[in-house]
Structure formats: C-alpha cells, structure tokens
Amino acid sequence: MEEYIFLDDIATADVAIESRGDTLEELFTASAMATFEVMADTCSIQPETKKTLQLENSEVDGLLFDWLAEIIYLKDSESMLFGKYNLKITKDTNYQLDAEIRDEEINQSKHDLRCDVKAITFHLFEVYQKDGKWISRFILDI
Amino acid sequence: METEMKVNKISDCLWEIPKTEKEGMLVPARIYASDTLLEEMDKGVFEQITNVACLPGIQKYALCMPDGHWGYGFPIGGVAAFDTKEGIISPGGIGFDINCGVRLITTHLTVDEVKPRIRELVNELFRSVPAGVGAKGPLKVSVSQLKEIMKKGADWCIENGYGLPHDREKIEECGHIPGADPSKVSEKAISRGINQLGTLGSGNHYLEIQMVTIDNIYDEKAANVFGISKQDQIVIMVHCGSRGFGHQVATDYLRVFDKAMKKYGMTVRDRELACAPFKSPEGSDYYKAMLCAANSAFANRQIITHRIRESFSKVFDTNVDNLGIELVYDVAHNIAKVEKYKINGKEKEVLVHRKGSTRSFGPGRKELPEIYRNVGQPVIVGGSMQTDSYLLAGTEKAMEETFGSTMHGAGRTMSRSAAKKRVRGDKLLKAMAKDGIHVKTASMSGLAEEAGIAYKEISEVVETMDKLGITKKVVKLKPIGNIKG
C-alpha cells in the first residue's frame, strides 16, 4: 500500500519525504500524495475533473523526478490540486508512465492551503527496492 | 557542531575546512560564524560547502555565510566564484527561486500615523498583493509582453506605469541584467509564470511593515543617505522571487545539466550540483534563461511596490506623492553574476554564485547609484517575522574576502515539521498581535513553519559580519505588520 513519512532531520529549510509502495504505481502515488499534502490538507480536495498524462524515462528514478516535476508544474500552470491517481507503469526499452489524475481548481477560500512547493530537487534523491517494497527519498524546495 | 571534519579557527568568527578533509576538494571551505553559530550549524552545511569546494574552476574558497544551513546543492548561505573560462555554472548554486530577493522601501509616515490603521492597511495589502498557494496576479500580460519583461525587468514596469523612473537606480543591476534571452526559456516556464506577476508566493516570503527607532540607528550618516532619518519612521520590506517562472527554468535546466555532465566527463558529489562549463552551449543557455527569470523577479518586486504605493494611498486617502514611498534598495540573493575580483594579485572575471547570500559591494563601486557611492551598497537582511530585520552597508573588506557577499537573513535552525510540532499558527498569530505585530496569512500552517523559534538569533548573525567588517550595521527595523505567503 501507499505510505509516506516526512523526515524531520534532513534539509532544514525544505521538506524531505520518504515514500513507499508494494509496486511502482503505489510508490509514485504515495510520492504525489505526499507532495500535495505539503501544499494542502488533501482531505479538502474534491477531485472533479480528470486529466491524463504520459511520461517516459530510461531510468526509474528519472521517471519519478519527471512525474513530481510535472504535477508541480501543473499545479501552477492549471491552478490545480490533485487528489486521486490511477497510474500504470510499464517497462519496455524505457520506463513509461500512463497517468489518469483527478483534480480540483485551487480555491483559497475553500481549500486548507499550506506551503507552496517550488520544485523537486535531486539532493539525496533515491529510488530503490528493499524487502519487496519500492522506496524513495526526495526533497521538495519550499 | 554536527561534523567530524576538521574545522580550524582562522580568526574570530572565521573558520576553515582544509582541502584534505574531502577527496576532490580543489580549495578550502571557509565558514563565517561566531562560536555559537558554528556550534549550531547542521551537518548539511559542512557536507554541502565541501561539495562546492570540489566544483571545477572554483577560486580561493567555498564560502558559507553566518546564516548558513542545510539546503540542496549549495548550503543556504553558500557563495562560490568560478573562473568564467574554465569554471562551471550550476542551478544548484542559485536555487529554484532565481533572484529571490529583498526590497526595502521608505515612507514619510510615522508609527503614530500607521498603528491606528494597521489592520486596515494589512488587509488592503493582503488584497492587492496576492499570496499563498495558487495565487494569481491581477496584472494580465501576453506571452510577448512576458518576453519583454524577461529582457527589461523592472524597466518594463516603469515604462508601463508600474513605477517611477528614479526607482531604477535603487535596484541591483538597475532592475535588469543584460544578456537575458527568452528563446532559451521553455513554453512550460512561460505558462507556469504568466499569471503570477505581482504575487508574493509562500514559504518564507513576506511583505512586512516595519518601524525605525532612534535607538536602533547605528550609523546616522549612512541611514540618512539611505533615506532613514526620522524617529518612528515607517518602512516596508518585501521578500519574494521569480515565482513559478523561475522555478520552472531551474527545473528544466537541472535535467539538462544532469544529462550533460556525462558529455563533459564531470561528476559531482550531490546530484543537485549538476553543472556544465559556463562557456558550454548548455551553460550559456542556462545563464541566458536564468537572467530571464532574474529580470522577471525584479519586475515582480517592482509590481508589488506599485501595489504598495496604491494601497497606502488608498488607506491614507492621499496622493501617493505625499507619502514618500521610495526604494532604499533591492537586492538579489539567489543568483549567479559575472563580476571581477583581484585573485592572486591579478584582476579576474568570475561567475559568483550566491545561494541565500546578498551582494555587499563597498564604497566607490560604479555599480552603485551615485548617492550611495560614498557609503557602500545598502544590504537588506530580513529576520524572522517575529524578530527585527537590518539595513547594513557593504564594505571594501567584502570585496577582498567574500567576493562582495554577505548573509541574507537569520537562517533556519529547525525543520518546518519540527516547528509545526512546537507552534500552532492560530496561537502564534495571537501572540504576535500581543507583541504589536499584526499578521495576515494565506496559511495558518505556513505561519507556524515560519515561527521565530525556527530561526537563528539574527543579531548574532549580523554582529558576526559587522565584527569582521564585511557589512556594517546601519539600522535595525522592528516589525509591526506582516503579510505572510
């Protein structure tokens, strides 16, 4: 299942996260959920509209970076908060992500908003498998 | 002190990590800090500043200012100068918020005039300067106008009625750095930033109303030159950057550099330090795109200044000309700039990366407006929202020792989640009101993350550089109202 924790003792000014999942899809979902939890109480999001996107990268960590960078970009360019994710990750020559995400337009009077996320960083960035789980650690610039 | 590295004391408030402490260090690392500040520095500072010391083309020392703390790539408070011919450029030495910076603005108003209307004023400013997640600016520009802003920065604003002609000289680089090339910026960066002009952002960004007391003027002559001359004078401080536009430029080029490193046979100790030779096609493209973001940040703070003028004029029901709302200065603190310094007895052109560090040029520099040339550059150092901020002056010693650089703020000592465990936003809001600081925030949780306890003691940080003669104290400023992103 999707899990994430905020790591207190890393990157004083920013936010460090460890996310986990039994599958790559769960890992990517947990990472996205954590990213949006930094910006809003995600319980206050009522995903109304649907968006699809495809990403491709030769490396699995590169794909996670691209995924988080993409949803952070969409948060600003389309003024959206994301609440539900239906992901499919396949590996042929490259890793490919097909995502169906549900979102709601940011409403400052409705949503319980927190701190904006500027970017996903490469600092201490890692994706690995341990004891049958996919695990990632990443730091968001605040 | 969270490190096992050897940290040698060079003199009072100056420490050095020798080249032998980490494989690959090309120069020693130097940290400016009092004994207390050094003791409190987290382990990230020592790791990150020694990583910086390994980057190709670095000159003299990798420097960390007294507000230094764990960042990504460079530490926050990191400064490094690279040979422009053989050195690198790295987005991780500038930050995602390109040209995040601070602007200080004077008024003719006194605390007796402002205090009774502080609630009304803060509400009006909060309305006219949108803040927080998802905030959009009321100024709508076309893509071609945004491209003009990338090239012209604050000049575009002044030409289009969002500023006064004499604002220009009171901004670092006169509010626009030549060399910006919009063709090096992605469509994504444009679509991300086009609706955000004139917005404050979030995190540690703020718009603060502050007061001067005579007791807090350390250098009357310099204070007068900077426009601060009155007991209980009200000033305004704005801290924000290039918003989503700059964040996207940095994200785009971080990926480019991550791939380009292999091509140039380069490795770095932290992937976030991904870099390319400054003169390479990738390095040159990023520099030109970075300048687009830097100029848009100058424009962003200029538009906010225009909104401040409008808001004060509305609340005090008078023509803006009667209010004396004038810039003291605007400084960048996340940037890389081509500058010249004497290195080993010879003048050399270098690319100075400042990541959470302020330019601190001494008297006589041609880059400063004529009126400031005798006293040095105004250096604006913002404290936490619960504590004082400072206006300082740059010195010749900064030119000799720190590539004309100094601290940019108090510097964090506590993570955001640790701060939230200790403080609740609503309680903090009430406590600050009791202390005479009226706050309006876009986010209670964001407010708690910025509590004063999460920051170093700013007076200790400022005293460190004052004692060393890198920046001299001019005025201390006390907050009375705050708009928090």
PDB file of C-alpha atoms in Angstrom, chain A residues 6-16 37-40 55 57-59 61-62 65-67 69-70 72-81 105-108 111-126 139-142, chain B residues 42-43 48 69-73 76 95-97 100 131-136 187-189 191-192 195-196 201-205 243-244 247-248 251 254-255 258-259 270-272 274 412-418 420-421 442-446 449 485:
ATOM      1  CA  PHE A   6       8.125  13.415   6.459  1.00  0.00           C
ATOM      2  CA  LEU A   7      11.774  13.247   7.500  1.00  0.00           C
ATOM      3  CA  ASP A   8      12.427  15.863  10.196  1.00  0.00           C
ATOM      4  CA  ASP A   9      16.194  15.918  10.336  1.00  0.00           C
ATOM      5  CA  ILE A  10      17.034  16.478   6.679  1.00  0.00           C
ATOM      6  CA  ALA A  11      17.108  19.751   4.742  1.00  0.00           C
ATOM      7  CA  THR A  12      16.262  22.342   7.388  1.00  0.00           C
ATOM      8  CA  ALA A  13      14.535  24.862   5.133  1.00  0.00           C
ATOM      9  CA  ASP A  14      12.738  22.448   2.838  1.00  0.00           C
ATOM     10  CA  VAL A  15      10.707  19.235   3.115  1.00  0.00           C
ATOM     11  CA  ALA A  16      12.206  15.739   2.974  1.00  0.00           C
ATOM     12  CA  GLU A  37      -0.091  17.104   1.417  1.00  0.00           C
ATOM     13  CA  VAL A  38       2.715  19.673   1.827  1.00  0.00           C
ATOM     14  CA  MET A  39       0.636  22.209  -0.089  1.00  0.00           C
ATOM     15  CA  ALA A  40      -2.850  21.470   1.234  1.00  0.00           C
ATOM     16  CA  LEU A  55       5.852  10.305 -19.310  1.00  0.00           C
ATOM     17  CA  ASN A  57      12.358   7.938 -18.987  1.00  0.00           C
ATOM     18  CA  SER A  58      15.166   5.392 -19.333  1.00  0.00           C
ATOM     19  CA  GLU A  59      15.635   5.300 -15.544  1.00  0.00           C
ATOM     20  CA  ASP A  61      14.387   7.464 -10.637  1.00  0.00           C
ATOM     21  CA  GLY A  62      14.338   9.812 -13.624  1.00  0.00           C
ATOM     22  CA  PHE A  65      11.590  13.037 -10.848  1.00  0.00           C
ATOM     23  CA  ASP A  66       9.716  13.796 -14.101  1.00  0.00           C
ATOM     24  CA  TRP A  67       6.378  12.774 -12.533  1.00  0.00           C
ATOM     25  CA  ALA A  69       8.136  17.888 -11.601  1.00  0.00           C
ATOM     26  CA  GLU A  70       5.119  17.538 -13.931  1.00  0.00           C
ATOM     27  CA  ILE A  72       4.213  20.620  -9.525  1.00  0.00           C
ATOM     28  CA  TYR A  73       4.229  22.387 -12.903  1.00  0.00           C
ATOM     29  CA  LEU A  74       0.521  21.633 -13.493  1.00  0.00           C
ATOM     30  CA  LYS A  75      -0.353  22.914 -10.010  1.00  0.00           C
ATOM     31  CA  ASP A  76       0.780  26.385 -11.149  1.00  0.00           C
ATOM     32  CA  SER A  77       0.025  26.368 -14.874  1.00  0.00           C
ATOM     33  CA  GLU A  78      -3.502  24.980 -14.473  1.00  0.00           C
ATOM     34  CA  SER A  79      -4.030  26.135 -10.877  1.00  0.00           C
ATOM     35  CA  MET A  80      -4.964  22.621  -9.783  1.00  0.00           C
ATOM     36  CA  LEU A  81      -4.666  20.433  -6.731  1.00  0.00           C
ATOM     37  CA  GLU A 105      -9.119  24.040  -9.181  1.00  0.00           C
ATOM     38  CA  ILE A 106      -7.334  25.779  -6.299  1.00  0.00           C
ATOM     39  CA  ASN A 107      -9.776  27.805  -4.256  1.00  0.00           C
ATOM     40  CA  GLN A 108      -8.108  29.798  -1.495  1.00  0.00           C
ATOM     41  CA  HIS A 111      -9.054  24.552   0.452  1.00  0.00           C
ATOM     42  CA  ASP A 112      -6.995  24.353   3.595  1.00  0.00           C
ATOM     43  CA  LEU A 113      -3.786  25.510   1.905  1.00  0.00           C
ATOM     44  CA  ARG A 114      -0.315  25.184   3.367  1.00  0.00           C
ATOM     45  CA  CYS A 115       3.126  25.915   1.862  1.00  0.00           C
ATOM     46  CA  ASP A 116       3.726  26.067  -1.860  1.00  0.00           C
ATOM     47  CA  VAL A 117       6.198  23.605  -3.373  1.00  0.00           C
ATOM     48  CA  LYS A 118       8.609  25.248  -5.798  1.00  0.00           C
ATOM     49  CA  ALA A 119      10.338  22.157  -7.151  1.00  0.00           C
ATOM     50  CA  ILE A 120      11.517  18.598  -6.754  1.00  0.00           C
ATOM     51  CA  THR A 121      15.282  18.539  -6.127  1.00  0.00           C
ATOM     52  CA  PHE A 122      17.972  15.937  -6.864  1.00  0.00           C
ATOM     53  CA  HIS A 123      19.511  16.390  -3.402  1.00  0.00           C
ATOM     54  CA  LEU A 124      19.684  12.946  -1.679  1.00  0.00           C
ATOM     55  CA  PHE A 125      17.208  11.726  -4.291  1.00  0.00           C
ATOM     56  CA  GLU A 126      16.921   7.946  -4.482  1.00  0.00           C
ATOM     57  CA  ILE A 139      13.414  16.708  -1.038  1.00  0.00           C
ATOM     58  CA  LEU A 140      10.981  19.382  -2.138  1.00  0.00           C
ATOM     59  CA  ASP A 141      12.077  23.004  -2.370  1.00  0.00           C
ATOM     60  CA  ILE A 142       9.722  25.235  -0.380  1.00  0.00           C
TER      61      ILE A 142
ATOM     62  CA  ASP B  42      23.676  21.425  10.990  1.00  0.00           C
ATOM     63  CA  LYS B  43      25.742  18.700   9.331  1.00  0.00           C
ATOM     64  CA  GLN B  48      27.492  20.821   1.224  1.00  0.00           C
ATOM     65  CA  HIS B  69      22.078  25.989   6.889  1.00  0.00           C
ATOM     66  CA  TRP B  70      21.305  22.766   5.056  1.00  0.00           C
ATOM     67  CA  GLY B  71      19.958  23.418   1.566  1.00  0.00           C
ATOM     68  CA  TYR B  72      20.154  21.377  -1.647  1.00  0.00           C
ATOM     69  CA  GLY B  73      23.324  21.504  -3.754  1.00  0.00           C
ATOM     70  CA  ILE B  76      21.831  28.179   2.021  1.00  0.00           C
ATOM     71  CA  GLY B  95      18.328  27.765  -6.310  1.00  0.00           C
ATOM     72  CA  PHE B  96      14.957  27.181  -7.914  1.00  0.00           C
ATOM     73  CA  ASP B  97      13.695  30.595  -6.852  1.00  0.00           C
ATOM     74  CA  CYS B 100      14.635  35.578  -4.760  1.00  0.00           C
ATOM     75  CA  ALA B 131      -0.104  35.423  -1.591  1.00  0.00           C
ATOM     76  CA  GLY B 132      -0.012  31.683  -0.970  1.00  0.00           C
ATOM     77  CA  VAL B 133      -0.602  28.512  -2.988  1.00  0.00           C
ATOM     78  CA  GLY B 134      -2.487  29.140  -6.232  1.00  0.00           C
ATOM     79  CA  ALA B 135      -2.388  32.954  -6.013  1.00  0.00           C
ATOM     80  CA  LYS B 136      -2.745  34.707  -9.358  1.00  0.00           C
ATOM     81  CA  GLU B 187       6.970  27.146 -23.046  1.00  0.00           C
ATOM     82  CA  LYS B 188       6.316  25.394 -19.752  1.00  0.00           C
ATOM     83  CA  ALA B 189       8.156  28.107 -17.806  1.00  0.00           C
ATOM     84  CA  SER B 191       2.743  29.016 -18.961  1.00  0.00           C
ATOM     85  CA  ARG B 192       3.684  28.400 -15.325  1.00  0.00           C
ATOM     86  CA  ASN B 195      -0.373  34.541 -14.289  1.00  0.00           C
ATOM     87  CA  GLN B 196       1.821  35.123 -11.257  1.00  0.00           C
ATOM     88  CA  GLY B 201       4.494  33.341  -3.089  1.00  0.00           C
ATOM     89  CA  SER B 202       4.656  31.219   0.014  1.00  0.00           C
ATOM     90  CA  GLY B 203       7.162  29.693   2.468  1.00  0.00           C
ATOM     91  CA  ASN B 204       9.364  32.406   3.934  1.00  0.00           C
ATOM     92  CA  HIS B 205       8.118  35.125   1.592  1.00  0.00           C
ATOM     93  CA  ARG B 243       7.675  32.635  -8.745  1.00  0.00           C
ATOM     94  CA  GLY B 244       6.752  29.596 -10.858  1.00  0.00           C
ATOM     95  CA  HIS B 247      11.176  27.531 -10.550  1.00  0.00           C
ATOM     96  CA  GLN B 248      10.449  26.004 -13.951  1.00  0.00           C
ATOM     97  CA  THR B 251      13.850  22.535 -13.079  1.00  0.00           C
ATOM     98  CA  LEU B 254      18.661  20.844 -13.828  1.00  0.00           C
ATOM     99  CA  ARG B 255      17.548  17.992 -16.098  1.00  0.00           C
ATOM    100  CA  ASP B 258      22.061  16.098 -15.195  1.00  0.00           C
ATOM    101  CA  LYS B 259      22.462  14.612 -18.681  1.00  0.00           C
ATOM    102  CA  ASP B 270      25.469  15.727  -4.904  1.00  0.00           C
ATOM    103  CA  ARG B 271      23.284  15.214  -7.981  1.00  0.00           C
ATOM    104  CA  GLU B 272      21.670  18.594  -7.245  1.00  0.00           C
ATOM    105  CA  ALA B 274      24.681  19.083 -11.646  1.00  0.00           C
ATOM    106  CA  ARG B 412      16.818  28.409   9.892  1.00  0.00           C
ATOM    107  CA  THR B 413      17.782  26.117  12.737  1.00  0.00           C
ATOM    108  CA  MET B 414      14.660  23.966  12.815  1.00  0.00           C
ATOM    109  CA  SER B 415      12.863  21.979  10.123  1.00  0.00           C
ATOM    110  CA  ARG B 416       9.387  23.012   9.052  1.00  0.00           C
ATOM    111  CA  SER B 417       7.685  19.972  10.507  1.00  0.00           C
ATOM    112  CA  ALA B 418       9.586  20.378  13.817  1.00  0.00           C
ATOM    113  CA  LYS B 420       4.784  22.907  13.416  1.00  0.00           C
ATOM    114  CA  LYS B 421       5.060  20.394  16.256  1.00  0.00           C
ATOM    115  CA  ALA B 442      -2.609  32.829   3.481  1.00  0.00           C
ATOM    116  CA  SER B 443      -1.965  29.731   5.594  1.00  0.00           C
ATOM    117  CA  MET B 444      -2.009  29.111   9.366  1.00  0.00           C
ATOM    118  CA  SER B 445       0.156  26.041   8.961  1.00  0.00           C
ATOM    119  CA  GLY B 446       2.612  28.028   6.811  1.00  0.00           C
ATOM    120  CA  GLU B 449       6.517  26.911   9.978  1.00  0.00           C
ATOM    121  CA  GLY B 485       2.541  33.983   1.943  1.00  0.00           C
TER     122      GLY B 485
END
